[in-house]
mmCIF file with all atom_site columns, C-alpha atoms in Angstrom:
data_model
loop_
_atom_site.group_PDB
_atom_site.id
_atom_site.type_symbol
_atom_site.label_atom_id
_atom_site.label_alt_id
_atom_site.label_comp_id
_atom_site.label_asym_id
_atom_site.label_entity_id
_atom_site.label_seq_id
_atom_site.pdbx_PDB_ins_code
_atom_site.Cartn_x
_atom_site.Cartn_y
_atom_site.Cartn_z
_atom_site.occupancy
_atom_site.B_iso_or_equiv
_atom_site.pdbx_formal_charge
_atom_site.auth_seq_id
_atom_site.auth_comp_id
_atom_site.auth_asym_id
_atom_site.auth_atom_id
_atom_site.pdbx_PDB_model_num
ATOM 1   C CA . UNK A 1 1   ? -0.574  9.090   11.653  1.00 0.00 ? 25  UNK A CA 1
ATOM 2   C CA . UNK A 1 2   ? -2.923  7.886   8.396   1.00 0.00 ? 26  UNK A CA 1
ATOM 3   C CA . UNK A 1 3   ? -5.905  7.228   10.622  1.00 0.00 ? 27  UNK A CA 1
ATOM 4   C CA . UNK A 1 4   ? -6.482  3.603   9.874   1.00 0.00 ? 28  UNK A CA 1
ATOM 5   C CA . UNK A 1 5   ? -6.230  1.362   12.839  1.00 0.00 ? 29  UNK A CA 1
ATOM 6   C CA . UNK A 1 6   ? -5.557  -2.238  12.672  1.00 0.00 ? 30  UNK A CA 1
ATOM 7   C CA . UNK A 1 7   ? -5.812  -4.971  15.609  1.00 0.00 ? 31  UNK A CA 1
ATOM 8   C CA . UNK A 1 8   ? -4.001  -6.817  17.096  1.00 0.00 ? 32  UNK A CA 1
ATOM 9   C CA . UNK A 1 9   ? -0.246  -5.606  16.256  1.00 0.00 ? 33  UNK A CA 1
ATOM 10  C CA . UNK A 1 10  ? 0.783   -9.112  16.702  1.00 0.00 ? 34  UNK A CA 1
ATOM 11  C CA . UNK A 1 11  ? -0.225  -12.429 17.401  1.00 0.00 ? 35  UNK A CA 1
ATOM 12  C CA . UNK A 1 12  ? 0.993   -15.887 17.447  1.00 0.00 ? 36  UNK A CA 1
ATOM 13  C CA . UNK A 1 13  ? -1.003  -18.436 15.905  1.00 0.00 ? 37  UNK A CA 1
ATOM 14  C CA . UNK A 1 14  ? -0.672  -22.399 15.254  1.00 0.00 ? 38  UNK A CA 1
ATOM 15  C CA . UNK A 1 15  ? -1.054  -24.110 11.994  1.00 0.00 ? 39  UNK A CA 1
ATOM 16  C CA . UNK A 1 16  ? -4.683  -25.340 11.282  1.00 0.00 ? 40  UNK A CA 1
ATOM 17  C CA . UNK A 1 17  ? -6.262  -22.466 13.342  1.00 0.00 ? 41  UNK A CA 1
ATOM 18  C CA . UNK A 1 18  ? -8.058  -19.508 12.526  1.00 0.00 ? 42  UNK A CA 1
ATOM 19  C CA . UNK A 1 19  ? -7.450  -16.007 12.791  1.00 0.00 ? 43  UNK A CA 1
ATOM 20  C CA . UNK A 1 20  ? -9.464  -12.656 12.715  1.00 0.00 ? 44  UNK A CA 1
ATOM 21  C CA . UNK A 1 21  ? -7.622  -9.345  12.287  1.00 0.00 ? 45  UNK A CA 1
ATOM 22  C CA . UNK A 1 22  ? -9.407  -6.083  12.315  1.00 0.00 ? 46  UNK A CA 1
ATOM 23  C CA . UNK A 1 23  ? -9.524  -2.715  10.586  1.00 0.00 ? 47  UNK A CA 1
ATOM 24  C CA . UNK A 1 24  ? -11.145 0.569   11.346  1.00 0.00 ? 48  UNK A CA 1
ATOM 25  C CA . UNK A 1 25  ? -10.541 3.175   8.192   1.00 0.00 ? 49  UNK A CA 1
ATOM 26  C CA . UNK A 1 26  ? -9.613  6.638   8.043   1.00 0.00 ? 50  UNK A CA 1
ATOM 27  C CA . UNK A 1 27  ? -12.618 8.945   9.291   1.00 0.00 ? 51  UNK A CA 1
ATOM 28  C CA . UNK A 1 28  ? -15.153 9.639   6.181   1.00 0.00 ? 52  UNK A CA 1
ATOM 29  C CA . UNK A 1 29  ? -13.558 6.533   3.849   1.00 0.00 ? 53  UNK A CA 1
ATOM 30  C CA . UNK A 1 30  ? -15.785 3.921   2.729   1.00 0.00 ? 54  UNK A CA 1
ATOM 31  C CA . UNK A 1 31  ? -13.761 1.028   1.464   1.00 0.00 ? 55  UNK A CA 1
ATOM 32  C CA . UNK A 1 32  ? -11.605 -1.367  2.885   1.00 0.00 ? 56  UNK A CA 1
ATOM 33  C CA . UNK A 1 33  ? -8.910  -3.436  1.328   1.00 0.00 ? 57  UNK A CA 1
ATOM 34  C CA . UNK A 1 34  ? -6.656  -6.010  2.639   1.00 0.00 ? 58  UNK A CA 1
ATOM 35  C CA . UNK A 1 35  ? -2.846  -6.795  1.358   1.00 0.00 ? 59  UNK A CA 1
ATOM 36  C CA . UNK A 1 36  ? -0.401  -9.393  2.784   1.00 0.00 ? 60  UNK A CA 1
ATOM 37  C CA . UNK A 1 37  ? 3.331   -8.623  2.749   1.00 0.00 ? 61  UNK A CA 1
ATOM 38  C CA . UNK A 1 38  ? 5.388   -11.561 3.113   1.00 0.00 ? 62  UNK A CA 1
ATOM 39  C CA . UNK A 1 39  ? 8.979   -10.752 4.442   1.00 0.00 ? 63  UNK A CA 1
ATOM 40  C CA . UNK A 1 40  ? 11.054  -9.086  1.972   1.00 0.00 ? 64  UNK A CA 1
ATOM 41  C CA . UNK A 1 41  ? 8.495   -8.297  -0.580  1.00 0.00 ? 65  UNK A CA 1
ATOM 42  C CA . UNK A 1 42  ? 5.420   -5.720  -1.564  1.00 0.00 ? 66  UNK A CA 1
ATOM 43  C CA . UNK A 1 43  ? 2.548   -5.982  -0.227  1.00 0.00 ? 67  UNK A CA 1
ATOM 44  C CA . UNK A 1 44  ? -0.044  -8.165  -2.556  1.00 0.00 ? 68  UNK A CA 1
ATOM 45  C CA . UNK A 1 45  ? -3.759  -7.324  -2.648  1.00 0.00 ? 69  UNK A CA 1
ATOM 46  C CA . UNK A 1 46  ? -6.094  -9.910  -1.076  1.00 0.00 ? 70  UNK A CA 1
ATOM 47  C CA . UNK A 1 47  ? -9.686  -7.920  -1.153  1.00 0.00 ? 71  UNK A CA 1
ATOM 48  C CA . UNK A 1 48  ? -11.455 -4.589  -1.146  1.00 0.00 ? 72  UNK A CA 1
ATOM 49  C CA . UNK A 1 49  ? -15.204 -4.125  0.359   1.00 0.00 ? 73  UNK A CA 1
ATOM 50  C CA . UNK A 1 50  ? -17.396 -1.609  -0.347  1.00 0.00 ? 74  UNK A CA 1
ATOM 51  C CA . UNK A 1 51  ? -20.925 -1.254  1.127   1.00 0.00 ? 75  UNK A CA 1
ATOM 52  C CA . UNK A 1 52  ? -20.292 -4.775  3.149   1.00 0.00 ? 76  UNK A CA 1
ATOM 53  C CA . UNK A 1 53  ? -19.476 -6.494  -0.225  1.00 0.00 ? 77  UNK A CA 1
ATOM 54  C CA . UNK A 1 54  ? -16.487 -7.878  -1.287  1.00 0.00 ? 78  UNK A CA 1
ATOM 55  C CA . UNK A 1 55  ? -15.868 -5.892  -4.619  1.00 0.00 ? 79  UNK A CA 1
ATOM 56  C CA . UNK A 1 56  ? -12.586 -7.493  -5.994  1.00 0.00 ? 80  UNK A CA 1
ATOM 57  C CA . UNK A 1 57  ? -10.457 -9.938  -5.020  1.00 0.00 ? 81  UNK A CA 1
ATOM 58  C CA . UNK A 1 58  ? -6.738  -11.278 -5.596  1.00 0.00 ? 82  UNK A CA 1
ATOM 59  C CA . UNK A 1 59  ? -5.034  -14.460 -6.357  1.00 0.00 ? 83  UNK A CA 1
ATOM 60  C CA . UNK A 1 60  ? -5.724  -15.711 -2.421  1.00 0.00 ? 84  UNK A CA 1
ATOM 61  C CA . UNK A 1 61  ? -7.566  -18.981 -1.778  1.00 0.00 ? 85  UNK A CA 1
ATOM 62  C CA . UNK A 1 62  ? -11.132 -19.030 -0.513  1.00 0.00 ? 86  UNK A CA 1
ATOM 63  C CA . UNK A 1 63  ? -9.471  -19.533 3.426   1.00 0.00 ? 87  UNK A CA 1
ATOM 64  C CA . UNK A 1 64  ? -9.161  -15.767 3.428   1.00 0.00 ? 88  UNK A CA 1
ATOM 65  C CA . UNK A 1 65  ? -12.572 -14.244 4.103   1.00 0.00 ? 89  UNK A CA 1
ATOM 66  C CA . UNK A 1 66  ? -13.395 -10.912 5.298   1.00 0.00 ? 90  UNK A CA 1
ATOM 67  C CA . UNK A 1 67  ? -16.176 -9.056  6.231   1.00 0.00 ? 91  UNK A CA 1
ATOM 68  C CA . UNK A 1 68  ? -17.430 -5.197  6.168   1.00 0.00 ? 92  UNK A CA 1
ATOM 69  C CA . UNK A 1 69  ? -19.226 -3.673  9.198   1.00 0.00 ? 93  UNK A CA 1
ATOM 70  C CA . UNK A 1 70  ? -22.063 -0.931  8.555   1.00 0.00 ? 94  UNK A CA 1
ATOM 71  C CA . UNK A 1 71  ? -19.529 1.515   10.117  1.00 0.00 ? 95  UNK A CA 1
ATOM 72  C CA . UNK A 1 72  ? -17.053 0.790   7.685   1.00 0.00 ? 96  UNK A CA 1
ATOM 73  C CA . UNK A 1 73  ? -14.727 -1.346  9.396   1.00 0.00 ? 97  UNK A CA 1
ATOM 74  C CA . UNK A 1 74  ? -13.643 -4.197  8.416   1.00 0.00 ? 98  UNK A CA 1
ATOM 75  C CA . UNK A 1 75  ? -12.430 -8.211  9.522   1.00 0.00 ? 99  UNK A CA 1
ATOM 76  C CA . UNK A 1 76  ? -9.831  -10.503 7.827   1.00 0.00 ? 100 UNK A CA 1
ATOM 77  C CA . UNK A 1 77  ? -10.467 -14.237 8.548   1.00 0.00 ? 101 UNK A CA 1
ATOM 78  C CA . UNK A 1 78  ? -8.397  -16.685 7.762   1.00 0.00 ? 102 UNK A CA 1
ATOM 79  C CA . UNK A 1 79  ? -9.205  -20.216 8.213   1.00 0.00 ? 103 UNK A CA 1
ATOM 80  C CA . UNK A 1 80  ? -6.998  -23.569 8.279   1.00 0.00 ? 104 UNK A CA 1
ATOM 81  C CA . UNK A 1 81  ? -3.757  -21.584 8.867   1.00 0.00 ? 105 UNK A CA 1
ATOM 82  C CA . UNK A 1 82  ? -0.407  -22.877 6.890   1.00 0.00 ? 106 UNK A CA 1
ATOM 83  C CA . UNK A 1 83  ? 3.040   -21.897 7.836   1.00 0.00 ? 107 UNK A CA 1
ATOM 84  C CA . UNK A 1 84  ? 3.197   -19.619 4.563   1.00 0.00 ? 108 UNK A CA 1
ATOM 85  C CA . UNK A 1 85  ? 0.433   -17.534 5.976   1.00 0.00 ? 109 UNK A CA 1
ATOM 86  C CA . UNK A 1 86  ? 2.899   -15.835 8.403   1.00 0.00 ? 110 UNK A CA 1
ATOM 87  C CA . UNK A 1 87  ? 3.017   -12.085 6.795   1.00 0.00 ? 111 UNK A CA 1
ATOM 88  C CA . UNK A 1 88  ? 2.419   -8.731  7.624   1.00 0.00 ? 112 UNK A CA 1
ATOM 89  C CA . UNK A 1 89  ? -1.590  -7.955  7.120   1.00 0.00 ? 113 UNK A CA 1
ATOM 90  C CA . UNK A 1 90  ? -2.405  -4.556  6.281   1.00 0.00 ? 114 UNK A CA 1
ATOM 91  C CA . UNK A 1 91  ? -5.687  -2.469  5.982   1.00 0.00 ? 115 UNK A CA 1
ATOM 92  C CA . UNK A 1 92  ? -5.751  0.330   3.500   1.00 0.00 ? 116 UNK A CA 1
ATOM 93  C CA . UNK A 1 93  ? -9.215  3.006   3.209   1.00 0.00 ? 117 UNK A CA 1
ATOM 94  C CA . UNK A 1 94  ? -10.043 5.055   0.964   1.00 0.00 ? 118 UNK A CA 1
ATOM 95  C CA . UNK A 1 95  ? -13.008 6.405   -0.743  1.00 0.00 ? 119 UNK A CA 1
ATOM 96  C CA . UNK A 1 96  ? -14.757 4.331   -3.564  1.00 0.00 ? 120 UNK A CA 1
ATOM 97  C CA . UNK A 1 97  ? -16.268 7.495   -5.595  1.00 0.00 ? 121 UNK A CA 1
ATOM 98  C CA . UNK A 1 98  ? -13.358 9.965   -5.789  1.00 0.00 ? 122 UNK A CA 1
ATOM 99  C CA . UNK A 1 99  ? -11.058 9.540   -8.747  1.00 0.00 ? 123 UNK A CA 1
ATOM 100 C CA . UNK A 1 100 ? -7.173  9.406   -8.523  1.00 0.00 ? 124 UNK A CA 1
ATOM 101 C CA . UNK A 1 101 ? -8.045  9.297   -4.254  1.00 0.00 ? 125 UNK A CA 1
ATOM 102 C CA . UNK A 1 102 ? -5.563  8.541   -1.827  1.00 0.00 ? 126 UNK A CA 1
ATOM 103 C CA . UNK A 1 103 ? -5.302  5.555   -0.226  1.00 0.00 ? 127 UNK A CA 1
ATOM 104 C CA . UNK A 1 104 ? -4.143  5.347   3.517   1.00 0.00 ? 128 UNK A CA 1
ATOM 105 C CA . UNK A 1 105 ? -2.390  1.987   5.329   1.00 0.00 ? 129 UNK A CA 1
ATOM 106 C CA . UNK A 1 106 ? -2.508  1.327   8.556   1.00 0.00 ? 130 UNK A CA 1
ATOM 107 C CA . UNK A 1 107 ? 0.400   -0.010  10.636  1.00 0.00 ? 131 UNK A CA 1
ATOM 108 C CA . UNK A 1 108 ? -0.558  -3.834  10.206  1.00 0.00 ? 132 UNK A CA 1
ATOM 109 C CA . UNK A 1 109 ? -0.789  -6.953  12.016  1.00 0.00 ? 133 UNK A CA 1
ATOM 110 C CA . UNK A 1 110 ? 2.112   -9.086  12.282  1.00 0.00 ? 134 UNK A CA 1
ATOM 111 C CA . UNK A 1 111 ? 0.945   -13.005 12.200  1.00 0.00 ? 135 UNK A CA 1
ATOM 112 C CA . UNK A 1 112 ? 3.248   -15.453 13.144  1.00 0.00 ? 136 UNK A CA 1
ATOM 113 C CA . UNK A 1 113 ? 2.010   -18.961 12.343  1.00 0.00 ? 137 UNK A CA 1
ATOM 114 C CA . UNK A 1 114 ? 4.097   -21.974 14.057  1.00 0.00 ? 138 UNK A CA 1
ATOM 115 C CA . UNK B 2 1   ? 2.513   -8.135  -11.989 1.00 0.00 ? 10  UNK B CA 1
ATOM 116 C CA . UNK B 2 2   ? 4.155   -4.279  -11.138 1.00 0.00 ? 11  UNK B CA 1
ATOM 117 C CA . UNK B 2 3   ? 3.807   -1.918  -14.004 1.00 0.00 ? 12  UNK B CA 1
ATOM 118 C CA . UNK B 2 4   ? 6.980   -0.132  -12.702 1.00 0.00 ? 13  UNK B CA 1
ATOM 119 C CA . UNK B 2 5   ? 10.627  -0.437  -12.544 1.00 0.00 ? 14  UNK B CA 1
ATOM 120 C CA . UNK B 2 6   ? 12.702  0.558   -10.049 1.00 0.00 ? 15  UNK B CA 1
ATOM 121 C CA . UNK B 2 7   ? 16.258  0.397   -9.264  1.00 0.00 ? 16  UNK B CA 1
ATOM 122 C CA . UNK B 2 8   ? 16.981  -1.707  -6.068  1.00 0.00 ? 17  UNK B CA 1
ATOM 123 C CA . UNK B 2 9   ? 18.757  0.280   -3.984  1.00 0.00 ? 18  UNK B CA 1
ATOM 124 C CA . UNK B 2 10  ? 19.920  3.700   -4.035  1.00 0.00 ? 19  UNK B CA 1
ATOM 125 C CA . UNK B 2 11  ? 22.507  5.806   -1.802  1.00 0.00 ? 20  UNK B CA 1
ATOM 126 C CA . UNK B 2 12  ? 21.734  9.804   -0.589  1.00 0.00 ? 21  UNK B CA 1
ATOM 127 C CA . UNK B 2 13  ? 23.951  11.941  1.490   1.00 0.00 ? 22  UNK B CA 1
ATOM 128 C CA . UNK B 2 14  ? 21.937  13.327  4.539   1.00 0.00 ? 23  UNK B CA 1
ATOM 129 C CA . UNK B 2 15  ? 20.918  16.875  3.405   1.00 0.00 ? 24  UNK B CA 1
ATOM 130 C CA . UNK B 2 16  ? 21.232  16.331  -0.251  1.00 0.00 ? 25  UNK B CA 1
ATOM 131 C CA . UNK B 2 17  ? 18.179  15.868  -2.623  1.00 0.00 ? 26  UNK B CA 1
ATOM 132 C CA . UNK B 2 18  ? 17.187  12.301  -3.319  1.00 0.00 ? 27  UNK B CA 1
ATOM 133 C CA . UNK B 2 19  ? 16.030  11.732  -6.560  1.00 0.00 ? 28  UNK B CA 1
ATOM 134 C CA . UNK B 2 20  ? 14.023  8.476   -7.393  1.00 0.00 ? 29  UNK B CA 1
ATOM 135 C CA . UNK B 2 21  ? 13.633  7.413   -10.757 1.00 0.00 ? 30  UNK B CA 1
ATOM 136 C CA . UNK B 2 22  ? 10.601  5.015   -11.450 1.00 0.00 ? 31  UNK B CA 1
ATOM 137 C CA . UNK B 2 23  ? 9.958   3.637   -15.409 1.00 0.00 ? 32  UNK B CA 1
ATOM 138 C CA . UNK B 2 24  ? 6.163   3.111   -16.195 1.00 0.00 ? 33  UNK B CA 1
ATOM 139 C CA . UNK B 2 25  ? 6.728   3.113   -19.934 1.00 0.00 ? 34  UNK B CA 1
ATOM 140 C CA . UNK B 2 26  ? 2.967   1.287   -20.192 1.00 0.00 ? 35  UNK B CA 1
ATOM 141 C CA . UNK B 2 27  ? 1.125   3.453   -18.563 1.00 0.00 ? 36  UNK B CA 1
ATOM 142 C CA . UNK B 2 28  ? -2.649  4.615   -19.764 1.00 0.00 ? 37  UNK B CA 1
ATOM 143 C CA . UNK B 2 29  ? -3.727  7.506   -20.140 1.00 0.00 ? 38  UNK B CA 1
ATOM 144 C CA . UNK B 2 30  ? -6.360  7.302   -16.923 1.00 0.00 ? 39  UNK B CA 1
ATOM 145 C CA . UNK B 2 31  ? -3.919  6.149   -14.624 1.00 0.00 ? 40  UNK B CA 1
ATOM 146 C CA . UNK B 2 32  ? -2.289  7.561   -12.058 1.00 0.00 ? 41  UNK B CA 1
ATOM 147 C CA . UNK B 2 33  ? 1.490   7.378   -10.482 1.00 0.00 ? 42  UNK B CA 1
ATOM 148 C CA . UNK B 2 34  ? 1.679   6.807   -7.012  1.00 0.00 ? 43  UNK B CA 1
ATOM 149 C CA . UNK B 2 35  ? 4.220   7.100   -4.344  1.00 0.00 ? 44  UNK B CA 1
ATOM 150 C CA . UNK B 2 36  ? 4.471   4.965   -0.924  1.00 0.00 ? 45  UNK B CA 1
ATOM 151 C CA . UNK B 2 37  ? 7.421   4.477   1.407   1.00 0.00 ? 46  UNK B CA 1
ATOM 152 C CA . UNK B 2 38  ? 7.809   2.022   3.919   1.00 0.00 ? 47  UNK B CA 1
ATOM 153 C CA . UNK B 2 39  ? 9.789   2.426   6.702   1.00 0.00 ? 48  UNK B CA 1
ATOM 154 C CA . UNK B 2 40  ? 10.759  -1.056  8.400   1.00 0.00 ? 49  UNK B CA 1
ATOM 155 C CA . UNK B 2 41  ? 8.067   -3.024  10.138  1.00 0.00 ? 50  UNK B CA 1
ATOM 156 C CA . UNK B 2 42  ? 5.759   -0.251  9.470   1.00 0.00 ? 51  UNK B CA 1
ATOM 157 C CA . UNK B 2 43  ? 2.814   0.429   7.173   1.00 0.00 ? 52  UNK B CA 1
ATOM 158 C CA . UNK B 2 44  ? 3.069   2.097   3.406   1.00 0.00 ? 53  UNK B CA 1
ATOM 159 C CA . UNK B 2 45  ? 3.214   5.676   4.413   1.00 0.00 ? 54  UNK B CA 1
ATOM 160 C CA . UNK B 2 46  ? 1.687   7.462   1.278   1.00 0.00 ? 55  UNK B CA 1
ATOM 161 C CA . UNK B 2 47  ? 4.171   10.295  -0.130  1.00 0.00 ? 56  UNK B CA 1
ATOM 162 C CA . UNK B 2 48  ? 2.139   11.777  -3.191  1.00 0.00 ? 57  UNK B CA 1
ATOM 163 C CA . UNK B 2 49  ? 0.244   11.060  -6.821  1.00 0.00 ? 58  UNK B CA 1
ATOM 164 C CA . UNK B 2 50  ? -0.244  12.694  -10.024 1.00 0.00 ? 59  UNK B CA 1
ATOM 165 C CA . UNK B 2 51  ? -1.880  11.843  -13.391 1.00 0.00 ? 60  UNK B CA 1
ATOM 166 C CA . UNK B 2 52  ? 0.324   14.155  -15.619 1.00 0.00 ? 61  UNK B CA 1
ATOM 167 C CA . UNK B 2 53  ? 1.383   17.746  -14.141 1.00 0.00 ? 62  UNK B CA 1
ATOM 168 C CA . UNK B 2 54  ? 4.213   17.871  -11.620 1.00 0.00 ? 63  UNK B CA 1
ATOM 169 C CA . UNK B 2 55  ? 2.946   17.900  -7.819  1.00 0.00 ? 64  UNK B CA 1
ATOM 170 C CA . UNK B 2 56  ? 4.598   19.130  -4.963  1.00 0.00 ? 65  UNK B CA 1
ATOM 171 C CA . UNK B 2 57  ? 3.561   18.977  -1.193  1.00 0.00 ? 66  UNK B CA 1
ATOM 172 C CA . UNK B 2 58  ? 5.461   18.939  2.078   1.00 0.00 ? 67  UNK B CA 1
ATOM 173 C CA . UNK B 2 59  ? 7.071   15.857  1.513   1.00 0.00 ? 68  UNK B CA 1
ATOM 174 C CA . UNK B 2 60  ? 8.079   15.746  -1.861  1.00 0.00 ? 69  UNK B CA 1
ATOM 175 C CA . UNK B 2 61  ? 8.060   16.723  -5.319  1.00 0.00 ? 70  UNK B CA 1
ATOM 176 C CA . UNK B 2 62  ? 6.757   14.320  -8.240  1.00 0.00 ? 71  UNK B CA 1
ATOM 177 C CA . UNK B 2 63  ? 8.020   14.786  -11.656 1.00 0.00 ? 72  UNK B CA 1
ATOM 178 C CA . UNK B 2 64  ? 6.526   13.170  -14.726 1.00 0.00 ? 73  UNK B CA 1
ATOM 179 C CA . UNK B 2 65  ? 7.526   13.508  -18.184 1.00 0.00 ? 74  UNK B CA 1
ATOM 180 C CA . UNK B 2 66  ? 5.321   14.629  -20.914 1.00 0.00 ? 75  UNK B CA 1
ATOM 181 C CA . UNK B 2 67  ? 5.049   11.105  -22.534 1.00 0.00 ? 76  UNK B CA 1
ATOM 182 C CA . UNK B 2 68  ? 4.430   9.997   -19.029 1.00 0.00 ? 77  UNK B CA 1
ATOM 183 C CA . UNK B 2 69  ? 6.403   7.062   -19.207 1.00 0.00 ? 78  UNK B CA 1
ATOM 184 C CA . UNK B 2 70  ? 8.652   7.854   -16.497 1.00 0.00 ? 79  UNK B CA 1
ATOM 185 C CA . UNK B 2 71  ? 8.950   9.790   -13.497 1.00 0.00 ? 80  UNK B CA 1
ATOM 186 C CA . UNK B 2 72  ? 10.852  10.886  -10.361 1.00 0.00 ? 81  UNK B CA 1
ATOM 187 C CA . UNK B 2 73  ? 9.965   11.416  -6.995  1.00 0.00 ? 82  UNK B CA 1
ATOM 188 C CA . UNK B 2 74  ? 12.447  14.562  -5.303  1.00 0.00 ? 83  UNK B CA 1
ATOM 189 C CA . UNK B 2 75  ? 13.271  14.656  -1.522  1.00 0.00 ? 84  UNK B CA 1
ATOM 190 C CA . UNK B 2 76  ? 14.664  17.849  -1.639  1.00 0.00 ? 85  UNK B CA 1
ATOM 191 C CA . UNK B 2 77  ? 16.686  17.798  2.208   1.00 0.00 ? 86  UNK B CA 1
ATOM 192 C CA . UNK B 2 78  ? 17.117  14.050  2.726   1.00 0.00 ? 87  UNK B CA 1
ATOM 193 C CA . UNK B 2 79  ? 17.116  13.437  6.479   1.00 0.00 ? 88  UNK B CA 1
ATOM 194 C CA . UNK B 2 80  ? 18.205  9.919   8.265   1.00 0.00 ? 89  UNK B CA 1
ATOM 195 C CA . UNK B 2 81  ? 14.325  9.530   8.805   1.00 0.00 ? 90  UNK B CA 1
ATOM 196 C CA . UNK B 2 82  ? 13.639  9.127   4.703   1.00 0.00 ? 91  UNK B CA 1
ATOM 197 C CA . UNK B 2 83  ? 15.539  5.899   4.903   1.00 0.00 ? 92  UNK B CA 1
ATOM 198 C CA . UNK B 2 84  ? 13.025  3.392   3.634   1.00 0.00 ? 93  UNK B CA 1
ATOM 199 C CA . UNK B 2 85  ? 11.840  1.061   0.726   1.00 0.00 ? 94  UNK B CA 1
ATOM 200 C CA . UNK B 2 86  ? 10.106  3.472   -1.962  1.00 0.00 ? 95  UNK B CA 1
ATOM 201 C CA . UNK B 2 87  ? 6.966   2.167   -4.429  1.00 0.00 ? 96  UNK B CA 1
ATOM 202 C CA . UNK B 2 88  ? 6.277   3.635   -7.196  1.00 0.00 ? 97  UNK B CA 1
ATOM 203 C CA . UNK B 2 89  ? 2.950   2.474   -8.201  1.00 0.00 ? 98  UNK B CA 1
ATOM 204 C CA . UNK B 2 90  ? 0.879   2.818   -11.287 1.00 0.00 ? 99  UNK B CA 1
ATOM 205 C CA . UNK B 2 91  ? -3.108  2.689   -10.695 1.00 0.00 ? 100 UNK B CA 1
ATOM 206 C CA . UNK B 2 92  ? -6.389  3.008   -12.491 1.00 0.00 ? 101 UNK B CA 1
ATOM 207 C CA . UNK B 2 93  ? -9.313  4.393   -10.501 1.00 0.00 ? 102 UNK B CA 1
ATOM 208 C CA . UNK B 2 94  ? -12.021 1.703   -11.128 1.00 0.00 ? 103 UNK B CA 1
ATOM 209 C CA . UNK B 2 95  ? -14.158 1.641   -8.405  1.00 0.00 ? 104 UNK B CA 1
ATOM 210 C CA . UNK B 2 96  ? -12.583 -1.173  -6.950  1.00 0.00 ? 105 UNK B CA 1
ATOM 211 C CA . UNK B 2 97  ? -9.031  0.659   -6.580  1.00 0.00 ? 106 UNK B CA 1
ATOM 212 C CA . UNK B 2 98  ? -6.123  -1.676  -5.995  1.00 0.00 ? 107 UNK B CA 1
ATOM 213 C CA . UNK B 2 99  ? -2.525  -0.947  -5.997  1.00 0.00 ? 108 UNK B CA 1
ATOM 214 C CA . UNK B 2 100 ? -0.099  -3.475  -7.427  1.00 0.00 ? 109 UNK B CA 1
ATOM 215 C CA . UNK B 2 101 ? 3.364   -3.280  -5.666  1.00 0.00 ? 110 UNK B CA 1
ATOM 216 C CA . UNK B 2 102 ? 6.788   -4.210  -7.241  1.00 0.00 ? 111 UNK B CA 1
ATOM 217 C CA . UNK B 2 103 ? 9.719   -4.424  -4.987  1.00 0.00 ? 112 UNK B CA 1
ATOM 218 C CA . UNK B 2 104 ? 10.736  -0.898  -4.934  1.00 0.00 ? 113 UNK B CA 1
ATOM 219 C CA . UNK B 2 105 ? 13.956  0.930   -4.409  1.00 0.00 ? 114 UNK B CA 1
ATOM 220 C CA . UNK B 2 106 ? 15.768  0.641   -0.940  1.00 0.00 ? 115 UNK B CA 1
ATOM 221 C CA . UNK B 2 107 ? 16.642  3.937   -0.235  1.00 0.00 ? 116 UNK B CA 1
ATOM 222 C CA . UNK B 2 108 ? 19.445  4.697   2.473   1.00 0.00 ? 117 UNK B CA 1
ATOM 223 C CA . UNK B 2 109 ? 20.603  7.863   3.780   1.00 0.00 ? 118 UNK B CA 1
ATOM 224 C CA . UNK B 2 110 ? 23.997  8.099   4.900   1.00 0.00 ? 119 UNK B CA 1
ATOM 225 C CA . UNK B 2 111 ? 24.947  10.905  7.201   1.00 0.00 ? 120 UNK B CA 1
#
């Protein structure tokens, strides 16, 4: 158990709808990153949050947005869902001020867009 | 793009040591080598990481060559539960550390 909690574990949405995924980082961690993993592929970095701000972003459209709360938990929002957004969404937590720090992943949220 | 090259798949007999190679010839001096594995439908599980010295923990050993251009993950006594996709990743700590995953090695442990 990596200590990173994600919810919901599975959900089904319709094209055009919006979805919110949630993540609680490992105790003591202050940084949350989100990854998208399509079937058969490795995880792809979406963005990272630290001190309630987006620090770095991967190659994802603005339909993907996020938020970090004062307790370090985070949300991933995806608007105007497309069929191609169907994937496993992973949350990862770490400590930003630690060189070579360990990054831990949650079990993910499976999103199916129909 | 991922900065590592791994074999697509490997097989190993249960009880034997599994040795998973990884090439990272363009690694920079301050980049770490990380290993994660992903069992079907689960989140990636951290295994081990290192900078230049060999590392060992309760799960595995990491052997990094002196020139740091390649490394080997060793699972000393593989079990069926070690069947998974293993990812070798090099990453710099840059405040907003991100991991760039490749395709990984699909390791199958056979009874």
